[in-house]
Coordinates of C-alpha atoms in Angstrom, one line a residue:
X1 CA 87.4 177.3 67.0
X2 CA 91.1 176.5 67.3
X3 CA 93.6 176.2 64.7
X4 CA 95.7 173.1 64.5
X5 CA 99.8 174.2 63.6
X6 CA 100.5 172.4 60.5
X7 CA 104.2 173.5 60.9
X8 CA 105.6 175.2 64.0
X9 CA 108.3 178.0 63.0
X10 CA 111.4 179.1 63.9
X11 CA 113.0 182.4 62.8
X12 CA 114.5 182.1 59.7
X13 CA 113.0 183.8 56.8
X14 CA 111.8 182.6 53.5
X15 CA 111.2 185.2 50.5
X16 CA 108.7 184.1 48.8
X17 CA 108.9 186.7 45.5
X18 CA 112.1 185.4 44.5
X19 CA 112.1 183.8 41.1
X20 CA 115.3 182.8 40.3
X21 CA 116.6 179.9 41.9
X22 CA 120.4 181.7 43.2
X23 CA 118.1 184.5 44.9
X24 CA 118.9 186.8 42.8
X25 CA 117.0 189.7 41.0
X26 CA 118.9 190.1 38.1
X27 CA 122.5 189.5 36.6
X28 CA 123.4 193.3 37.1
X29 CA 122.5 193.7 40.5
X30 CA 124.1 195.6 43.1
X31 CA 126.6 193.6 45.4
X32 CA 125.0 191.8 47.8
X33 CA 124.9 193.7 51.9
X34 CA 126.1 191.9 54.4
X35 CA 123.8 189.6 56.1
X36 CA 121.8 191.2 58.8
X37 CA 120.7 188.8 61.8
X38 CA 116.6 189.1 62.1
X39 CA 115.4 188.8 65.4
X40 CA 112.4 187.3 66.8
X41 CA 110.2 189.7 68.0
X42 CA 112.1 193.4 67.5
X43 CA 112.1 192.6 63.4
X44 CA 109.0 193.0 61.6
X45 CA 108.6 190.4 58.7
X46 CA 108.8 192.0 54.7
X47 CA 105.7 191.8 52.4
X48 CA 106.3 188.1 50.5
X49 CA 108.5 186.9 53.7
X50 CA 107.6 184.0 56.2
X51 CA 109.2 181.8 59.1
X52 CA 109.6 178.8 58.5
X53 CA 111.0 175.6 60.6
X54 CA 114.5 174.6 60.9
X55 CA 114.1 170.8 61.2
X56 CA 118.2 170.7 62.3
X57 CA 117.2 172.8 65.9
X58 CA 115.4 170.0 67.1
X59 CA 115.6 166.5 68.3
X60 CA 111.5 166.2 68.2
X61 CA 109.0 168.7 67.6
X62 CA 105.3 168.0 67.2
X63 CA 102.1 169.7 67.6
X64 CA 98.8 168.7 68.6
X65 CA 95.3 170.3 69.8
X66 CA 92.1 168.5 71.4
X67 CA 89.9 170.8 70.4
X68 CA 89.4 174.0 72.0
X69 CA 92.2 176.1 73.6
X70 CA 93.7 174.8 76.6
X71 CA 95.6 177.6 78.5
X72 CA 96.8 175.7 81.1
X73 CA 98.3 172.0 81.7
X74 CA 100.8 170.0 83.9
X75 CA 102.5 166.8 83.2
X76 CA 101.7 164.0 85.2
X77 CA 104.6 161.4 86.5
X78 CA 104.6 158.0 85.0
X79 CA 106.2 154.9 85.9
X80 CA 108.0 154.3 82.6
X81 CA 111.2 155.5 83.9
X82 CA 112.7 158.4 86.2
X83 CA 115.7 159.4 83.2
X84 CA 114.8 158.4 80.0
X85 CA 117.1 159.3 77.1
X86 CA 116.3 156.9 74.1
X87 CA 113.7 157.3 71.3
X88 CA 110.2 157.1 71.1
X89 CA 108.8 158.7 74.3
X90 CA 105.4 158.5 75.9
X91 CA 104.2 161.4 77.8
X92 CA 101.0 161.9 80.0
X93 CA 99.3 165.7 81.2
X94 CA 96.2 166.5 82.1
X95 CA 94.9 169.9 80.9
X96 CA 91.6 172.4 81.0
X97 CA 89.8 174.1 78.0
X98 CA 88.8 177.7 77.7
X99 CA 85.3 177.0 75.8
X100 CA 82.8 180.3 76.7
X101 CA 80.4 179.2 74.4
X102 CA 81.0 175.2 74.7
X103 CA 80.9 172.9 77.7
X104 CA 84.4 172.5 79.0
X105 CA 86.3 169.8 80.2
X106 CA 89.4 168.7 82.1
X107 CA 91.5 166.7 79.4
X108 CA 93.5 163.9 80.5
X109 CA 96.1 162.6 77.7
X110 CA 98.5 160.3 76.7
X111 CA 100.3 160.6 73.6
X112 CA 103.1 157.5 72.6
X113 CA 105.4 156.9 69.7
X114 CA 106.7 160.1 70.1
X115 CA 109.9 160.1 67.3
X116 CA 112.9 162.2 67.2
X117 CA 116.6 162.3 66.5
X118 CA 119.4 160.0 68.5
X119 CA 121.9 162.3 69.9
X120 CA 125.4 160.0 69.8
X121 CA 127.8 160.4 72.4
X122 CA 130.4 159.9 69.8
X123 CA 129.5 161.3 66.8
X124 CA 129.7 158.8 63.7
X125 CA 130.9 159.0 60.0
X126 CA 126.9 159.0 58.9
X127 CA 124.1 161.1 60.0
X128 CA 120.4 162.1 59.6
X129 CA 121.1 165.4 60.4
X130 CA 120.0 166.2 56.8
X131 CA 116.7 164.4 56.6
X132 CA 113.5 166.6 56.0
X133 CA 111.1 167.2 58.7
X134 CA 107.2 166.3 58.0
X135 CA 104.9 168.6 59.3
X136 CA 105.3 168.1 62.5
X137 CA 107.5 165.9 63.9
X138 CA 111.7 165.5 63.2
X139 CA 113.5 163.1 62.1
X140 CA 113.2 159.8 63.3
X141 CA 115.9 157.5 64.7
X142 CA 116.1 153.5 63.4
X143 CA 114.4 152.1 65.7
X144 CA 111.2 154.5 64.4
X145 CA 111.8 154.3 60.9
X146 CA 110.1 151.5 58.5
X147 CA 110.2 151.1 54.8
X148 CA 107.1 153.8 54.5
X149 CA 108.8 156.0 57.1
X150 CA 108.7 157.0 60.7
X151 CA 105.5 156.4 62.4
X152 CA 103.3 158.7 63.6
X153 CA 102.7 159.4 67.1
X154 CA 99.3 158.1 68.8
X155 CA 97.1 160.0 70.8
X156 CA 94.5 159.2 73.5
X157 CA 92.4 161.5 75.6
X158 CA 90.0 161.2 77.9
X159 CA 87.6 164.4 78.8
X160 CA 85.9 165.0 82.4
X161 CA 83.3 167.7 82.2
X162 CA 84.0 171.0 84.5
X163 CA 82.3 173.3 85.4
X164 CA 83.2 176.9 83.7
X165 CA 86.6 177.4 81.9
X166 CA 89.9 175.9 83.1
X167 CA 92.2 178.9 84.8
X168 CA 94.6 176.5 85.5
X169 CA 95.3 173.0 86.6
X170 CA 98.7 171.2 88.2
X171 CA 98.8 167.4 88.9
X172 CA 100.4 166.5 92.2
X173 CA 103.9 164.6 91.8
X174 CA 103.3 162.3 94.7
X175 CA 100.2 161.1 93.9
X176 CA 99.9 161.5 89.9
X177 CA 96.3 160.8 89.6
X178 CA 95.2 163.7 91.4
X179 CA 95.1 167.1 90.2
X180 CA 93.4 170.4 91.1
X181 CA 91.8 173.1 89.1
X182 CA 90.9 176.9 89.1
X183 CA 87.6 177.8 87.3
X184 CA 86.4 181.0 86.0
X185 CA 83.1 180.4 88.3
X186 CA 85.5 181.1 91.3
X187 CA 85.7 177.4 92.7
X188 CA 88.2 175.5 93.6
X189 CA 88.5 171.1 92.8
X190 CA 90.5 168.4 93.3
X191 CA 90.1 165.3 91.2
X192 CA 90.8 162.0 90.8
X193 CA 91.7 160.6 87.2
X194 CA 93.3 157.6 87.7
X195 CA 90.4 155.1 86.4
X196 CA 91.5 157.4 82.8
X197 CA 95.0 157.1 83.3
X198 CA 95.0 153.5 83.7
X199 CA 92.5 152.7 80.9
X200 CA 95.0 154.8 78.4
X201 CA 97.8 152.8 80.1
X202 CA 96.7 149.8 78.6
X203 CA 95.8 150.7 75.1
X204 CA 97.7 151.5 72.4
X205 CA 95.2 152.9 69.9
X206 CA 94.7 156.2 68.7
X207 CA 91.7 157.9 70.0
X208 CA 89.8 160.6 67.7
X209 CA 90.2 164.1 69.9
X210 CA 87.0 165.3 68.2
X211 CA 85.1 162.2 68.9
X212 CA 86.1 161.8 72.4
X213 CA 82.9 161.9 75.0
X214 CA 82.6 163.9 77.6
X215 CA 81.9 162.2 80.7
X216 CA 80.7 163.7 83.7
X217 CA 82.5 162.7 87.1
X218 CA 82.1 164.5 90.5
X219 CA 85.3 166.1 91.9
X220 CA 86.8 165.1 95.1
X221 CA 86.7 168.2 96.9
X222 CA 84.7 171.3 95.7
X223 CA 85.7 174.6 97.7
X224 CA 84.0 177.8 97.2
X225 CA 85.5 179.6 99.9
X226 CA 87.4 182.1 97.5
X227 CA 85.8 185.3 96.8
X228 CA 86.5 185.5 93.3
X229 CA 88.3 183.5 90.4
X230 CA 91.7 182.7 90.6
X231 CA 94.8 181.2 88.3
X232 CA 97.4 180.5 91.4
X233 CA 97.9 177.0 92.7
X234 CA 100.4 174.6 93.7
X235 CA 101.0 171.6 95.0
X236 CA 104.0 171.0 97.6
X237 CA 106.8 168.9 96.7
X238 CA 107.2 168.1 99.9
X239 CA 104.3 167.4 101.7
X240 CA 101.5 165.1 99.8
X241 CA 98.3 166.5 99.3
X242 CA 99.2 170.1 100.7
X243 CA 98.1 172.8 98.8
X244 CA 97.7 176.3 98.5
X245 CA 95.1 178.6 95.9
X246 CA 95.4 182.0 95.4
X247 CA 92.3 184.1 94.2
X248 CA 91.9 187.7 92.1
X249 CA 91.0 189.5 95.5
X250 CA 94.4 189.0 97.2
X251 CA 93.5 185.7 98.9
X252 CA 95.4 183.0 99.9
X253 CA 93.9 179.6 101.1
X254 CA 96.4 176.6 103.0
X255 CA 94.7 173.1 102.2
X256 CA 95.8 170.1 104.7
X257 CA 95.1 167.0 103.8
X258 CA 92.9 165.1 105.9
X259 CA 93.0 161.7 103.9
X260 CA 93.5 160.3 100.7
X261 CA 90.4 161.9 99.6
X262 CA 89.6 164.9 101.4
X263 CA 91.1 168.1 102.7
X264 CA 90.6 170.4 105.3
X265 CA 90.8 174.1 103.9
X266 CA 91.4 177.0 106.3
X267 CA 88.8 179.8 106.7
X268 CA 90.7 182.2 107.6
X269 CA 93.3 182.9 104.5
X270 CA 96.7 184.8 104.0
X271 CA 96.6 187.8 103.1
X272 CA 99.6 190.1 102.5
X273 CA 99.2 191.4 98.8
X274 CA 97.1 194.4 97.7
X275 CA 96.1 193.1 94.4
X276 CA 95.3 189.6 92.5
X277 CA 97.7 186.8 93.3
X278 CA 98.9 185.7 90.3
X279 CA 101.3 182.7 91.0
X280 CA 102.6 180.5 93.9
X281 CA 105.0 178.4 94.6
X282 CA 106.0 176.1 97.3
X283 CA 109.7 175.9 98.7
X284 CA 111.7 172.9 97.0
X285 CA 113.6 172.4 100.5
X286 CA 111.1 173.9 103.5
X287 CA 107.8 172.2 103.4
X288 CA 106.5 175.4 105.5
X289 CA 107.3 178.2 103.0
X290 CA 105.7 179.5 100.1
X291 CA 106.2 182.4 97.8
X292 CA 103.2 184.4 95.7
X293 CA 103.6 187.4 93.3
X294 CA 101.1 189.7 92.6
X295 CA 99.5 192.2 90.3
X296 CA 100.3 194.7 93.3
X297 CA 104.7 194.5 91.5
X298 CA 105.3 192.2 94.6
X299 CA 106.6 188.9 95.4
X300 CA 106.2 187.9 99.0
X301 CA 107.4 184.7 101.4
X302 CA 105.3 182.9 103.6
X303 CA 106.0 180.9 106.6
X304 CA 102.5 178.5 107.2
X305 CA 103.7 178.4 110.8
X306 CA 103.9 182.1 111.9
X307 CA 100.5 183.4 110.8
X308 CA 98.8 184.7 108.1
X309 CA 101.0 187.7 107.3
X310 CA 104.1 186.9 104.9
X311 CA 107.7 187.1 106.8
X312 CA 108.4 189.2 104.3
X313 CA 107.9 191.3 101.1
X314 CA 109.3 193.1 98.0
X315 CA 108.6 195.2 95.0
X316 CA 110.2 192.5 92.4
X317 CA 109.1 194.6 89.0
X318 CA 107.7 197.8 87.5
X319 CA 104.4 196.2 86.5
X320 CA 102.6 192.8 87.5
X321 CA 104.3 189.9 88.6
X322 CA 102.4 187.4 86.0
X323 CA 104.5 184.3 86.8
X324 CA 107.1 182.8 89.3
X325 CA 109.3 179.4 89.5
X326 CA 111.5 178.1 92.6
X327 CA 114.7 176.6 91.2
X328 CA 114.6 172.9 92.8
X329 CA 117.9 172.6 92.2
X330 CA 119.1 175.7 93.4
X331 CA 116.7 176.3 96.1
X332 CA 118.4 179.9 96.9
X333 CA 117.1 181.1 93.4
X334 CA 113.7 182.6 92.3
X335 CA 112.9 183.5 88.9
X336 CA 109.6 185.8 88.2
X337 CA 108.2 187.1 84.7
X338 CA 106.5 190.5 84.4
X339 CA 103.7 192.4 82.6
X340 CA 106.5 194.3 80.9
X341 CA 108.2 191.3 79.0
X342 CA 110.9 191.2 81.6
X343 CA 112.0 188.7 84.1
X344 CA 114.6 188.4 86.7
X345 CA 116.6 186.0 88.5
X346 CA 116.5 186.4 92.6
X347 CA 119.1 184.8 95.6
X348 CA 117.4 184.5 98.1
X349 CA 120.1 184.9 100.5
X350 CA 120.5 188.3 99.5
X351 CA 117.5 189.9 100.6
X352 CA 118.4 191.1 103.8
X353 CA 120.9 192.9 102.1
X354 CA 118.7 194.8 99.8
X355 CA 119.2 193.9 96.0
X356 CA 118.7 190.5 95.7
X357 CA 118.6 190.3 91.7
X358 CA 120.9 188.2 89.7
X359 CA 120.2 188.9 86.9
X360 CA 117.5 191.1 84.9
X361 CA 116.3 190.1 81.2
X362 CA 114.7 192.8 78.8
X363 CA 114.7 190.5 75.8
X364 CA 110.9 190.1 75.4
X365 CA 109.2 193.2 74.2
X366 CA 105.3 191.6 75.8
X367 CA 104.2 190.0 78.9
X368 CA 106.4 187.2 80.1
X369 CA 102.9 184.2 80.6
X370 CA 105.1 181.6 82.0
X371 CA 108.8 180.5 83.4
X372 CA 109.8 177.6 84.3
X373 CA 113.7 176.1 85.4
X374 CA 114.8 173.5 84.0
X375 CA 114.4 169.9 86.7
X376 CA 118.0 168.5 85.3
X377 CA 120.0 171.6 84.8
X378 CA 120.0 174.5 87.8
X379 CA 121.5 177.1 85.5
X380 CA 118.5 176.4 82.4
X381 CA 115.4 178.0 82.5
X382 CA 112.3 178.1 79.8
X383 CA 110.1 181.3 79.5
X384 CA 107.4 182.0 77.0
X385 CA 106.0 185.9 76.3
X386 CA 102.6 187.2 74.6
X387 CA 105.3 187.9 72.0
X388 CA 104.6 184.5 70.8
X389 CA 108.0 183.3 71.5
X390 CA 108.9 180.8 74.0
X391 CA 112.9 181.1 74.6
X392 CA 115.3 179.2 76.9
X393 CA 118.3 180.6 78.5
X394 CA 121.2 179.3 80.5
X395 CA 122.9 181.5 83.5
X396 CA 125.6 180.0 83.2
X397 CA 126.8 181.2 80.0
X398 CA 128.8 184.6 78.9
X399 CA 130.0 186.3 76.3
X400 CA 133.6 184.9 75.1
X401 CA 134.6 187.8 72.9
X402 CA 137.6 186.1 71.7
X403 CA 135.2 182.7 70.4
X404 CA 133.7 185.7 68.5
X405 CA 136.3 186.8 67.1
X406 CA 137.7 183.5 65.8
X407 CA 134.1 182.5 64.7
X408 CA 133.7 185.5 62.6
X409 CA 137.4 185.1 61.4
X410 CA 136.0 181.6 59.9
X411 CA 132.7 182.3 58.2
X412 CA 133.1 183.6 54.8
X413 CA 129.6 186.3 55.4
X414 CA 130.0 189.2 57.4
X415 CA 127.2 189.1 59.8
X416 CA 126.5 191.8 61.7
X417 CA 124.9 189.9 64.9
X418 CA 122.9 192.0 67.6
X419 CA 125.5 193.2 70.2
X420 CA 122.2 193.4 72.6
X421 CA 121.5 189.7 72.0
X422 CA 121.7 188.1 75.6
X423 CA 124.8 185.4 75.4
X424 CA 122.4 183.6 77.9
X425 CA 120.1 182.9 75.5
X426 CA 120.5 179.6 73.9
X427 CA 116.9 178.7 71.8
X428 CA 114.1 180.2 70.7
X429 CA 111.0 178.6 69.4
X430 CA 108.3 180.1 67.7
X431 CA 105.1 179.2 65.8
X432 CA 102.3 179.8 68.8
X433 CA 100.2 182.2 68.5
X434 CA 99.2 183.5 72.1
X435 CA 101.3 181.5 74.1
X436 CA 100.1 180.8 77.9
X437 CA 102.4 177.8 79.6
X438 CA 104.8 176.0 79.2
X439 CA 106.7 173.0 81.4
X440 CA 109.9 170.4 81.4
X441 CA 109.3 167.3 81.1
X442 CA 111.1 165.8 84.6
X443 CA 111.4 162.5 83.3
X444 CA 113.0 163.4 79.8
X445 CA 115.9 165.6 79.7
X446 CA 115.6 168.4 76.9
X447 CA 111.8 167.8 76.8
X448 CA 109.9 171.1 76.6
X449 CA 106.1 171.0 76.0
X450 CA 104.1 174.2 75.7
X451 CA 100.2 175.0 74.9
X452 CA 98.4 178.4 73.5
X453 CA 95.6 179.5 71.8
X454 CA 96.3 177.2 68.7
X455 CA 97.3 174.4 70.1
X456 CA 100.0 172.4 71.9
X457 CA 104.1 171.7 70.9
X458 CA 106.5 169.3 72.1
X459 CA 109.8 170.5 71.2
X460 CA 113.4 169.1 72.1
X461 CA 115.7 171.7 71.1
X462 CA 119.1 169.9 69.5
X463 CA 121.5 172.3 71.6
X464 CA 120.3 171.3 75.0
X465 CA 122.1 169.1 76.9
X466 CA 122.0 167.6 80.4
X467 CA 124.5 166.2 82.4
X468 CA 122.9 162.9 83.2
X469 CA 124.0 160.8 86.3
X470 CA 125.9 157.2 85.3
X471 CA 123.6 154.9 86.2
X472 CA 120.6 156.9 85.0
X473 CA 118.4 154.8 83.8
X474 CA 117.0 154.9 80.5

């Protein structure tokens, strides 16, 4: 069974065998070293030490399971507004357990009341920066907060049985009530949960995730043309209802839709790889193109229109190419995550010159299991690694050696900081154990939510920012 989190970590460490309140051992102790900076990941934790939670790194963090693992999820586009900035939040996804010895079921769910921390244009003379967090969730703004405290977040779910486990699932964004998924039995299906999403819509009360029934529904559209399981799929943001599934025996099949409630699957797939397609991803600007990656080191581009051969192809790492995302706001710029903890940052425009990389990260020391840029900042991007972190990084950034210089002029601890520490990185989050996805929120700046073996966050990081339009509206 899974484990709930009862408090997500971040790295800073906790010894747990001291037993005087300064810290210290004893009043003739040797002069303290200078403080060494522990990283995530490459530092191994002392007997008596633990992580625990910095509740000042985030506007909102929470954590939540329904039951069994659920390895993969999407959020699914709302009505409640396209930019929305203020305090509490409501959030709806749709997600697939990994039960091999339970029935399993797609999950549809809505959780409201979801509290956090104002961020103040202007900062003011008070603050609740301060405040303790409770287990799971951070500090609360006014608006949240009652004489017995902020209130807790509600949850509602809604289960559809499936057949085998859940691979992977993405909702489409034009038509949020429908959603395909990849089974472990090899099959392909398309589904229709709006009757759930409107039912949760209406209600405000908090459903038990353990209690919930599972109902049984029949899918839109069942295909079993694939010749083995799969775990690549996406929807195009272009085109409504067109799709594309990629199986473990190097197989790619188009889907057209044919109404609102069928589709028309080619027989004949694409085929260009020489190993399991791991990932695709549709072009943000040309409703024709796709890209895939591959377990064969490979990331290729497809043209629908030309064949069934890609227009081209690349060896894009050393190892397996686990994971890819097309920037949507930069639509010249490909990011893909490797078996060997690396990713890398692509421009498109480059590849008829040869090197097209970017930019190539060696921070993770495990397999990178998801990546994701950022939908309100081109130059963010959100990547989590079997090393059980999930870190955020921003392109944009470099190392200022004289801000250095003058911050380490000011602190009063020497601190010898990594001098391999990526100045792109800007947050990392831990706490998961066996992390598997991850996503923005696109109607929430800042809004990060991730699932893995124990369960899912939601986690606004205080240092991430977005540069919202004027008239955005809340």
């Amino acid at each position: 069974m899974v484990r709930s989190l009862k408090n997500p970590k971040k790295a800073k460490r906790k010894n747990k065998s001291s037993k005087k309140g300064d810290g210290s051992s004893s009043s003739n102790s040797a002069p303290s070293m200078p403080a060494k900076v522990w990283q995530p990941g490459v530092d191994a934790l002392e007997e008596g030490e633990e992580l625990q939670c910095d509740p000042s790194a985030y506007n909102s963090l929470h954590a939540f399971h329904i039951g069994w693992p659920c390895l993969s999820f999407d959020v699914v586009r709302d009505s409640l507004g396209l930019v929305r900035t203020e305090f509490p939040h409501t959030i709806y996804c749709v997600t697939g357990t990994q039960a091999h010895n339970a029935p399993n079921s797609i999950g549809i769910f809505k959780i409201s009341n979801i509290s956090g921390k104002r961020r103040e244009l202007v900062p003011t003379k008070t603050s609740n920066a301060d405040t303790d967090m409770d287990s799971d969730s951070s500090d609360s703004d006014d608006d949240d907060v009652e004489d017995d405290g902020p209130k807790a977040p509600v949850f509602q779910v809604r289960k559809v049985s499936h057949e085998g486990c859940v691979n992977r699932i993405r909702a489409m964004t034009q038509k949020p009530n429908i959603c395909a998924s990849w089974g472990d039995t090899g099959h392909v299906q398309i589904w229709d949960v709006g009757s759930h999403l409107n039912v949760m819509a209406e209600s405000e009360s908090n459903i038990s995730k353990d209690a919930a029934t599972i109902l049984n529904q029949a899918p839109l559209v069942k295909f079993t043309g694939h010749k083995d399981e799969g775990y690549a799929i996406d929807w195009s943001p272009l085109v409504p209802g067109r799709l594309v599934s990629g199986d473990c025996k190097n197989c790619i099949h188009l889907w057209e839709p044919a109404s609102d409630t069928t589709w028309n699957v080619g027989d004949k797939p694409f085929v260009g790889h020489t190993a399991s397609v791991e990932d695709l991803q549709w072009s943000p600007t040309e409703q024709f193109v796709f890209a895939s990656s591959s377990v064969d080191k490979t990331i290729a581009i497809w043209d629908t229109r030309t064949g069934k051969s890609p227009a081209t192809s690349f060896k894009a790492h050393e190892t397996d190419v686990n994971v890819i995302s097309w920037n949507r706001l930069a639509s010249c710029m490909l990011a893909s995550g490797s078996d060997d903890g690396t990713f890398s940052i692509r421009d498109l425009r480059m590849l008829k010159e040869g090197d097209s990389v970017v930019a190539h990260f060696q921070y993770h020391k495990h397999p990178i299991t998801s990546i994701e840029w950022s939908p309100h900042e081109a130059s963010t991007l959100a990547v989590s690694s079997s090393d059980n972190q999930l870190t955020i990084w921003d392109l944009s950034l470099e190392r200022d050696e004289e801000e250095e210089a003058e911050f380490k002029a000011k602190t009063q601890e020497e601190v010898h900081a990594p001098t391999d520490l990526p100045p792109q990185l800007l947050f990392v989050h831990q706490g998961q154990k066996d992390l598997k996805e991850l996503h923005w929120h696109t109607q929430i700046p800042g809004m990060l939510i991730s699932t893995a073996a124990d369960g899912f966050n939601i986690l606004m990081p205080s240092n991430i920012e977005s540069n919202l339009p004027a008239n955005a509206a809340a």
